PDB file of C-alpha atoms in Angstrom:
ATOM      1  CA  ASP A1374      -0.106 -74.978 134.102  1.00 52.00           C
ATOM      2  CA  ALA A1375      -2.008 -74.254 130.867  1.00 63.00           C
ATOM      3  CA  GLY A1376      -5.339 -75.127 132.495  1.00 87.00           C
ATOM      4  CA  ILE A1377      -4.323 -78.641 133.509  1.00 93.00           C
ATOM      5  CA  THR A1378      -5.236 -80.150 136.847  1.00 96.00           C
ATOM      6  CA  GLN A1379      -4.410 -83.561 138.222  1.00 97.00           C
ATOM      7  CA  SER A1380      -6.145 -85.405 141.006  1.00 96.00           C
ATOM      8  CA  PRO A1381      -5.311 -86.626 143.493  1.00 97.00           C
ATOM      9  CA  ARG A1382      -2.029 -84.777 144.023  1.00 97.00           C
ATOM     10  CA  HIS A1383      -0.791 -87.351 146.516  1.00 97.00           C
ATOM     11  CA  LYS A1384      -1.861 -90.916 147.124  1.00 97.00           C
ATOM     12  CA  VAL A1385      -0.630 -93.804 149.218  1.00 97.00           C
ATOM     13  CA  THR A1386      -2.080 -97.199 148.453  1.00 97.00           C
ATOM     14  CA  GLU A1387      -1.381-100.860 149.006  1.00 97.00           C
ATOM     15  CA  THR A1388      -0.110-103.455 146.593  1.00 97.00           C
ATOM     16  CA  GLY A1389      -2.901-105.103 144.654  1.00 97.00           C
ATOM     17  CA  THR A1390      -5.427-102.287 144.887  1.00 96.00           C
ATOM     18  CA  PRO A1391      -6.762-100.467 141.816  1.00 96.00           C
ATOM     19  CA  VAL A1392      -5.865 -96.802 141.453  1.00 97.00           C
ATOM     20  CA  THR A1393      -7.217 -94.182 139.049  1.00 98.00           C
ATOM     21  CA  LEU A1394      -5.525 -90.862 138.390  1.00 98.00           C
ATOM     22  CA  ARG A1395      -7.382 -88.076 136.670  1.00 98.00           C
ATOM     23  CA  CYS A1396      -6.120 -85.390 134.322  1.00 97.00           C
ATOM     24  CA  HIS A1397      -8.488 -82.530 133.517  1.00 97.00           C
ATOM     25  CA  GLN A1398      -7.918 -79.754 131.000  1.00 95.00           C
ATOM     26  CA  THR A1399     -10.014 -76.690 130.331  1.00 92.00           C
ATOM     27  CA  GLU A1400      -8.724 -75.626 126.902  1.00 85.00           C
ATOM     28  CA  ASN A1401     -10.123 -78.293 124.567  1.00 86.00           C
ATOM     29  CA  HIS A1402      -6.718 -79.653 123.503  1.00 87.00           C
ATOM     30  CA  ARG A1403      -6.769 -82.751 121.350  1.00 86.00           C
ATOM     31  CA  TYR A1404      -3.575 -84.488 122.483  1.00 89.00           C
ATOM     32  CA  MET A1405      -3.077 -85.692 126.032  1.00 93.00           C
ATOM     33  CA  TYR A1406      -0.308 -87.773 127.563  1.00 94.00           C
ATOM     34  CA  TRP A1407       0.530 -89.650 130.718  1.00 97.00           C
ATOM     35  CA  TYR A1408       4.164 -89.861 131.842  1.00 97.00           C
ATOM     36  CA  ARG A1409       5.903 -91.254 134.851  1.00 98.00           C
ATOM     37  CA  GLN A1410       9.093 -89.728 136.216  1.00 97.00           C
ATOM     38  CA  ASP A1411      11.636 -91.760 138.177  1.00 95.00           C
ATOM     39  CA  PRO A1412      15.207 -91.033 139.276  1.00 89.00           C
ATOM     40  CA  GLY A1413      17.664 -92.279 136.696  1.00 86.00           C
ATOM     41  CA  HIS A1414      14.957 -92.826 134.084  1.00 88.00           C
ATOM     42  CA  GLY A1415      13.568 -89.375 133.494  1.00 88.00           C
ATOM     43  CA  LEU A1416      10.160 -88.912 131.947  1.00 94.00           C
ATOM     44  CA  ARG A1417       8.742 -91.975 130.223  1.00 95.00           C
ATOM     45  CA  LEU A1418       5.547 -92.071 128.229  1.00 94.00           C
ATOM     46  CA  ILE A1419       2.887 -94.477 129.502  1.00 96.00           C
ATOM     47  CA  HIS A1420      -0.070 -93.815 127.185  1.00 96.00           C
ATOM     48  CA  TYR A1421      -1.315 -90.993 125.045  1.00 93.00           C
ATOM     49  CA  SER A1422      -4.551 -89.907 123.420  1.00 93.00           C
ATOM     50  CA  TYR A1423      -5.171 -88.103 120.147  1.00 88.00           C
ATOM     51  CA  GLY A1424      -8.902 -87.673 120.620  1.00 89.00           C
ATOM     52  CA  VAL A1425     -11.973 -88.934 122.441  1.00 92.00           C
ATOM     53  CA  LYS A1426     -11.758 -92.741 122.668  1.00 90.00           C
ATOM     54  CA  ASP A1427      -8.508 -92.691 120.649  1.00 92.00           C
ATOM     55  CA  THR A1428      -5.552 -93.862 122.707  1.00 94.00           C
ATOM     56  CA  ASP A1429      -2.245 -95.615 122.146  1.00 92.00           C
ATOM     57  CA  LYS A1430       0.541 -97.161 124.170  1.00 93.00           C
ATOM     58  CA  GLY A1431       3.807 -95.541 125.125  1.00 92.00           C
ATOM     59  CA  GLU A1432       7.084 -97.153 126.100  1.00 90.00           C
ATOM     60  CA  VAL A1433       6.058 -98.279 129.623  1.00 95.00           C
ATOM     61  CA  SER A1434       2.381 -99.192 129.255  1.00 95.00           C
ATOM     62  CA  ASP A1435       2.398-102.612 130.966  1.00 96.00           C
ATOM     63  CA  GLY A1436       0.178-102.573 134.046  1.00 96.00           C
ATOM     64  CA  TYR A1437      -1.605 -99.368 133.011  1.00 97.00           C
ATOM     65  CA  SER A1438      -4.788 -98.613 131.116  1.00 97.00           C
ATOM     66  CA  VAL A1439      -6.331 -95.319 130.051  1.00 97.00           C
ATOM     67  CA  SER A1440      -9.676 -93.958 129.028  1.00 97.00           C
ATOM     68  CA  ARG A1441     -10.841 -90.766 127.423  1.00 96.00           C
ATOM     69  CA  SER A1442     -14.607 -90.442 127.175  1.00 94.00           C
ATOM     70  CA  LYS A1443     -14.562 -86.625 127.079  1.00 94.00           C
ATOM     71  CA  THR A1444     -12.089 -84.193 125.537  1.00 93.00           C
ATOM     72  CA  GLU A1445     -11.300 -82.652 128.884  1.00 95.00           C
ATOM     73  CA  ASP A1446     -10.593 -85.800 130.907  1.00 97.00           C
ATOM     74  CA  PHE A1447      -7.874 -88.429 130.521  1.00 97.00           C
ATOM     75  CA  LEU A1448      -7.855 -91.169 133.149  1.00 98.00           C
ATOM     76  CA  LEU A1449      -4.939 -93.427 134.017  1.00 98.00           C
ATOM     77  CA  THR A1450      -5.753 -96.677 135.830  1.00 98.00           C
ATOM     78  CA  LEU A1451      -3.426 -99.042 137.603  1.00 97.00           C
ATOM     79  CA  GLU A1452      -5.514-102.210 137.650  1.00 93.00           C
ATOM     80  CA  SER A1453      -3.528-103.819 140.474  1.00 96.00           C
ATOM     81  CA  ALA A1454      -0.883-101.506 141.866  1.00 97.00           C
ATOM     82  CA  THR A1455       2.644-102.787 142.482  1.00 97.00           C
ATOM     83  CA  SER A1456       5.559-101.213 144.347  1.00 97.00           C
ATOM     84  CA  SER A1457       7.366-100.677 141.026  1.00 96.00           C
ATOM     85  CA  GLN A1458       4.600 -98.239 140.101  1.00 97.00           C
ATOM     86  CA  THR A1459       5.591 -95.900 142.919  1.00 97.00           C
ATOM     87  CA  SER A1460       6.418 -92.769 140.981  1.00 97.00           C
ATOM     88  CA  VAL A1461       5.457 -89.225 140.114  1.00 98.00           C
ATOM     89  CA  TYR A1462       2.867 -89.171 137.345  1.00 98.00           C
ATOM     90  CA  PHE A1463       2.517 -86.219 135.008  1.00 98.00           C
ATOM     91  CA  CYS A1464      -0.216 -85.463 132.571  1.00 97.00           C
ATOM     92  CA  ALA A1465       0.596 -83.306 129.554  1.00 94.00           C
ATOM     93  CA  ILE A1466      -1.333 -81.730 126.707  1.00 92.00           C
ATOM     94  CA  SER A1467      -0.462 -80.410 123.262  1.00 85.00           C
ATOM     95  CA  PRO A1468      -2.301 -77.574 121.544  1.00 77.00           C
ATOM     96  CA  ARG A1469      -4.560 -78.054 118.545  1.00 65.00           C
ATOM     97  CA  ASP A1470      -2.260 -76.186 116.134  1.00 63.00           C
ATOM     98  CA  ARG A1471      -0.947 -79.021 113.959  1.00 59.00           C
ATOM     99  CA  LYS A1472       2.406 -77.324 113.430  1.00 62.00           C
ATOM    100  CA  LYS A1473       2.959 -77.163 117.149  1.00 58.00           C
ATOM    101  CA  ALA A1474       1.206 -80.318 118.262  1.00 53.00           C
ATOM    102  CA  TYR A1475       4.289 -82.342 118.887  1.00 55.00           C
ATOM    103  CA  ASN A1476       6.682 -79.569 119.821  1.00 63.00           C
ATOM    104  CA  GLU A1477       4.938 -78.024 122.739  1.00 78.00           C
ATOM    105  CA  GLN A1478       3.790 -80.142 125.588  1.00 86.00           C
ATOM    106  CA  PHE A1479       2.412 -78.458 128.679  1.00 89.00           C
ATOM    107  CA  PHE A1480       2.584 -80.430 131.871  1.00 94.00           C
ATOM    108  CA  GLY A1481       0.292 -80.638 134.854  1.00 95.00           C
ATOM    109  CA  PRO A1482       1.492 -80.358 138.458  1.00 95.00           C
ATOM    110  CA  GLY A1483       1.932 -84.114 138.946  1.00 97.00           C
ATOM    111  CA  THR A1484       0.600 -86.830 141.234  1.00 98.00           C
ATOM    112  CA  ARG A1485       2.892 -88.495 143.761  1.00 97.00           C
ATOM    113  CA  LEU A1486       1.862 -92.121 144.100  1.00 98.00           C
ATOM    114  CA  THR A1487       3.301 -94.465 146.712  1.00 97.00           C
ATOM    115  CA  VAL A1488       2.463 -98.156 146.580  1.00 97.00           C
ATOM    116  CA  LEU A1489       3.277 -99.969 149.821  1.00 96.00           C
TER     117      LEU A1489
ATOM    118  CA  GLN B1131      21.738 -97.194 125.868  1.00 73.00           C
ATOM    119  CA  LYS B1132      19.315 -94.332 126.334  1.00 82.00           C
ATOM    120  CA  GLU B1133      18.517 -92.416 123.166  1.00 91.00           C
ATOM    121  CA  VAL B1134      19.060 -89.099 124.961  1.00 94.00           C
ATOM    122  CA  GLU B1135      21.782 -88.830 127.603  1.00 94.00           C
ATOM    123  CA  GLN B1136      22.355 -86.116 130.185  1.00 94.00           C
ATOM    124  CA  ASP B1137      24.802 -85.714 133.031  1.00 87.00           C
ATOM    125  CA  PRO B1138      22.628 -85.619 136.175  1.00 84.00           C
ATOM    126  CA  GLY B1139      24.844 -83.081 137.948  1.00 85.00           C
ATOM    127  CA  PRO B1140      24.382 -81.328 140.244  1.00 91.00           C
ATOM    128  CA  LEU B1141      26.024 -78.355 138.622  1.00 95.00           C
ATOM    129  CA  SER B1142      26.760 -75.456 140.982  1.00 96.00           C
ATOM    130  CA  VAL B1143      27.691 -72.027 139.641  1.00 97.00           C
ATOM    131  CA  PRO B1144      27.936 -68.527 141.149  1.00 97.00           C
ATOM    132  CA  GLU B1145      25.312 -65.954 140.278  1.00 97.00           C
ATOM    133  CA  GLY B1146      26.114 -64.167 137.031  1.00 97.00           C
ATOM    134  CA  ALA B1147      28.044 -67.061 135.510  1.00 97.00           C
ATOM    135  CA  ILE B1148      27.404 -68.481 132.063  1.00 97.00           C
ATOM    136  CA  VAL B1149      25.933 -71.960 132.355  1.00 97.00           C
ATOM    137  CA  SER B1150      26.359 -74.661 129.745  1.00 96.00           C
ATOM    138  CA  LEU B1151      24.044 -77.658 129.865  1.00 97.00           C
ATOM    139  CA  ASN B1152      24.564 -80.494 127.436  1.00 96.00           C
ATOM    140  CA  CYS B1153      22.985 -83.633 126.057  1.00 96.00           C
ATOM    141  CA  THR B1154      23.989 -86.246 123.553  1.00 96.00           C
ATOM    142  CA  TYR B1155      21.654 -88.384 121.520  1.00 95.00           C
ATOM    143  CA  SER B1156      21.993 -91.530 119.482  1.00 94.00           C
ATOM    144  CA  ASN B1157      19.008 -91.497 117.121  1.00 91.00           C
ATOM    145  CA  SER B1158      20.086 -89.700 113.947  1.00 91.00           C
ATOM    146  CA  ALA B1159      16.420 -89.423 112.922  1.00 89.00           C
ATOM    147  CA  PHE B1160      15.674 -86.875 115.661  1.00 90.00           C
ATOM    148  CA  GLN B1161      14.723 -83.577 114.060  1.00 88.00           C
ATOM    149  CA  TYR B1162      13.180 -81.504 116.851  1.00 89.00           C
ATOM    150  CA  PHE B1163      14.965 -80.682 120.066  1.00 93.00           C
ATOM    151  CA  MET B1164      13.513 -79.176 123.216  1.00 93.00           C
ATOM    152  CA  TRP B1165      14.638 -77.895 126.587  1.00 96.00           C
ATOM    153  CA  TYR B1166      12.382 -78.024 129.622  1.00 96.00           C
ATOM    154  CA  ARG B1167      12.911 -76.516 133.062  1.00 97.00           C
ATOM    155  CA  GLN B1168      11.530 -78.263 136.114  1.00 97.00           C
ATOM    156  CA  TYR B1169      11.423 -76.714 139.554  1.00 96.00           C
ATOM    157  CA  SER B1170      11.328 -79.005 142.553  1.00 94.00           C
ATOM    158  CA  ARG B1171       7.953 -80.740 142.940  1.00 92.00           C
ATOM    159  CA  LYS B1172       6.545 -79.046 139.841  1.00 94.00           C
ATOM    160  CA  GLY B1173       5.775 -80.151 136.310  1.00 95.00           C
ATOM    161  CA  PRO B1174       8.284 -79.469 133.506  1.00 95.00           C
ATOM    162  CA  GLU B1175       7.811 -76.258 131.541  1.00 94.00           C
ATOM    163  CA  LEU B1176       8.971 -75.784 127.961  1.00 91.00           C
ATOM    164  CA  LEU B1177      11.810 -73.280 127.596  1.00 93.00           C
ATOM    165  CA  MET B1178      12.732 -73.565 123.938  1.00 90.00           C
ATOM    166  CA  TYR B1179      12.608 -75.826 120.951  1.00 86.00           C
ATOM    167  CA  THR B1180      14.694 -75.918 117.789  1.00 88.00           C
ATOM    168  CA  TYR B1181      14.407 -77.682 114.483  1.00 83.00           C
ATOM    169  CA  SER B1182      17.458 -79.458 113.064  1.00 79.00           C
ATOM    170  CA  SER B1183      20.861 -77.831 113.518  1.00 80.00           C
ATOM    171  CA  GLY B1184      21.625 -74.288 114.525  1.00 83.00           C
ATOM    172  CA  ASN B1185      21.084 -71.811 117.309  1.00 90.00           C
ATOM    173  CA  LYS B1186      18.009 -70.229 118.814  1.00 91.00           C
ATOM    174  CA  GLU B1187      18.081 -67.396 121.298  1.00 94.00           C
ATOM    175  CA  ASP B1188      15.420 -66.265 123.755  1.00 93.00           C
ATOM    176  CA  GLY B1189      16.501 -63.646 126.245  1.00 96.00           C
ATOM    177  CA  ARG B1190      19.269 -65.073 128.417  1.00 97.00           C
ATOM    178  CA  PHE B1191      18.815 -68.550 126.948  1.00 97.00           C
ATOM    179  CA  THR B1192      20.431 -69.965 123.819  1.00 96.00           C
ATOM    180  CA  ALA B1193      19.757 -73.456 122.491  1.00 96.00           C
ATOM    181  CA  GLN B1194      22.242 -75.029 120.140  1.00 95.00           C
ATOM    182  CA  VAL B1195      22.061 -78.243 118.136  1.00 94.00           C
ATOM    183  CA  ASP B1196      24.966 -79.880 116.341  1.00 93.00           C
ATOM    184  CA  LYS B1197      23.557 -82.810 114.378  1.00 90.00           C
ATOM    185  CA  SER B1198      26.968 -83.866 113.060  1.00 91.00           C
ATOM    186  CA  SER B1199      28.111 -84.680 116.585  1.00 93.00           C
ATOM    187  CA  LYS B1200      24.611 -85.402 117.982  1.00 94.00           C
ATOM    188  CA  TYR B1201      25.067 -82.779 120.643  1.00 94.00           C
ATOM    189  CA  ILE B1202      22.441 -80.504 122.206  1.00 95.00           C
ATOM    190  CA  SER B1203      23.336 -77.516 124.375  1.00 96.00           C
ATOM    191  CA  LEU B1204      21.562 -74.884 126.435  1.00 97.00           C
ATOM    192  CA  PHE B1205      23.449 -71.770 127.487  1.00 97.00           C
ATOM    193  CA  ILE B1206      22.207 -69.469 130.222  1.00 97.00           C
ATOM    194  CA  ARG B1207      23.802 -66.046 130.429  1.00 97.00           C
ATOM    195  CA  ASP B1208      23.924 -63.987 133.609  1.00 98.00           C
ATOM    196  CA  SER B1209      22.550 -66.877 135.636  1.00 97.00           C
ATOM    197  CA  GLN B1210      20.226 -66.053 138.517  1.00 97.00           C
ATOM    198  CA  PRO B1211      19.291 -67.962 141.679  1.00 97.00           C
ATOM    199  CA  SER B1212      15.813 -68.305 140.150  1.00 97.00           C
ATOM    200  CA  ASP B1213      17.399 -70.420 137.392  1.00 97.00           C
ATOM    201  CA  SER B1214      18.084 -73.139 139.967  1.00 97.00           C
ATOM    202  CA  ALA B1215      16.108 -76.104 138.691  1.00 97.00           C
ATOM    203  CA  THR B1216      16.464 -79.350 136.797  1.00 96.00           C
ATOM    204  CA  TYR B1217      16.851 -78.949 133.036  1.00 97.00           C
ATOM    205  CA  LEU B1218      15.566 -81.668 130.738  1.00 96.00           C
ATOM    206  CA  CYS B1219      16.556 -82.005 127.131  1.00 96.00           C
ATOM    207  CA  ALA B1220      14.235 -83.820 124.764  1.00 94.00           C
ATOM    208  CA  ALA B1221      14.071 -84.856 121.138  1.00 93.00           C
ATOM    209  CA  ARG B1222      11.669 -86.353 118.632  1.00 88.00           C
ATOM    210  CA  THR B1223      11.515 -87.560 115.059  1.00 82.00           C
ATOM    211  CA  GLY B1224       8.860 -86.085 112.762  1.00 69.00           C
ATOM    212  CA  TYR B1225       5.528 -86.675 114.479  1.00 65.00           C
ATOM    213  CA  GLN B1226       6.713 -89.394 116.815  1.00 63.00           C
ATOM    214  CA  LYS B1227       6.708 -89.304 120.572  1.00 81.00           C
ATOM    215  CA  VAL B1228       9.136 -87.199 122.563  1.00 88.00           C
ATOM    216  CA  THR B1229      12.170 -88.830 124.207  1.00 91.00           C
ATOM    217  CA  PHE B1230      13.445 -87.083 127.330  1.00 94.00           C
ATOM    218  CA  GLY B1231      16.848 -87.028 128.963  1.00 94.00           C
ATOM    219  CA  THR B1232      17.044 -87.708 132.687  1.00 94.00           C
ATOM    220  CA  GLY B1233      17.761 -84.068 133.548  1.00 95.00           C
ATOM    221  CA  THR B1234      20.638 -81.999 134.939  1.00 95.00           C
ATOM    222  CA  LYS B1235      20.183 -80.310 138.297  1.00 95.00           C
ATOM    223  CA  LEU B1236      21.483 -76.737 138.336  1.00 96.00           C
ATOM    224  CA  GLN B1237      22.132 -74.654 141.435  1.00 97.00           C
ATOM    225  CA  VAL B1238      22.974 -70.954 141.089  1.00 97.00           C
ATOM    226  CA  ILE B1239      24.557 -69.668 144.261  1.00 97.00           C
ATOM    227  CA  PRO B1240      23.939 -66.005 145.235  1.00 96.00           C
TER     228      PRO B1240
END
């Protein structure tokens, strides 16, 4: 998994509670991404980061926030979880090589989140 | 309309068959095209990427892009049971974000 870990791997929570998912990488990659994957929708980008404290929104960012205070960690927060946020969440990274930055994305193992 | 469309399958083939997986796309500005393989309960892994039109071969896998018809294909020769997975096509413009298809589930039967 290109040195990417995600925690927790599974989580069940209740509607209205805050949830934070963590993505950790060991290879000093600049670009990091958070996706969600749902049946019928495929992978959709939530937020991405192009450096420490540099983040931007993806196509489904409502209800999510992110932070990146260190190169190796990219956090995804659901401020007040809803049942529609039940999904599998994947973190991805892109290598520093500018020619390859947007071609190659390496994905983490995923976090299965259930919001009751 | 999704920018990248895939038939969800499932597609079942016997071991050794040639598999053809296909996607269509609507954004004529897409320049880079990728194929990912995703095993059950795992993250996607990049198989191949191509730039613009043409073919690219890597072992048993061949990726093909026809920009005139906005068609993306992945061919797998001599398919193996270990090829059973979901295959995602993806595309992007220049340095913009990647758009993924919903994936086609492939089952190779021994």
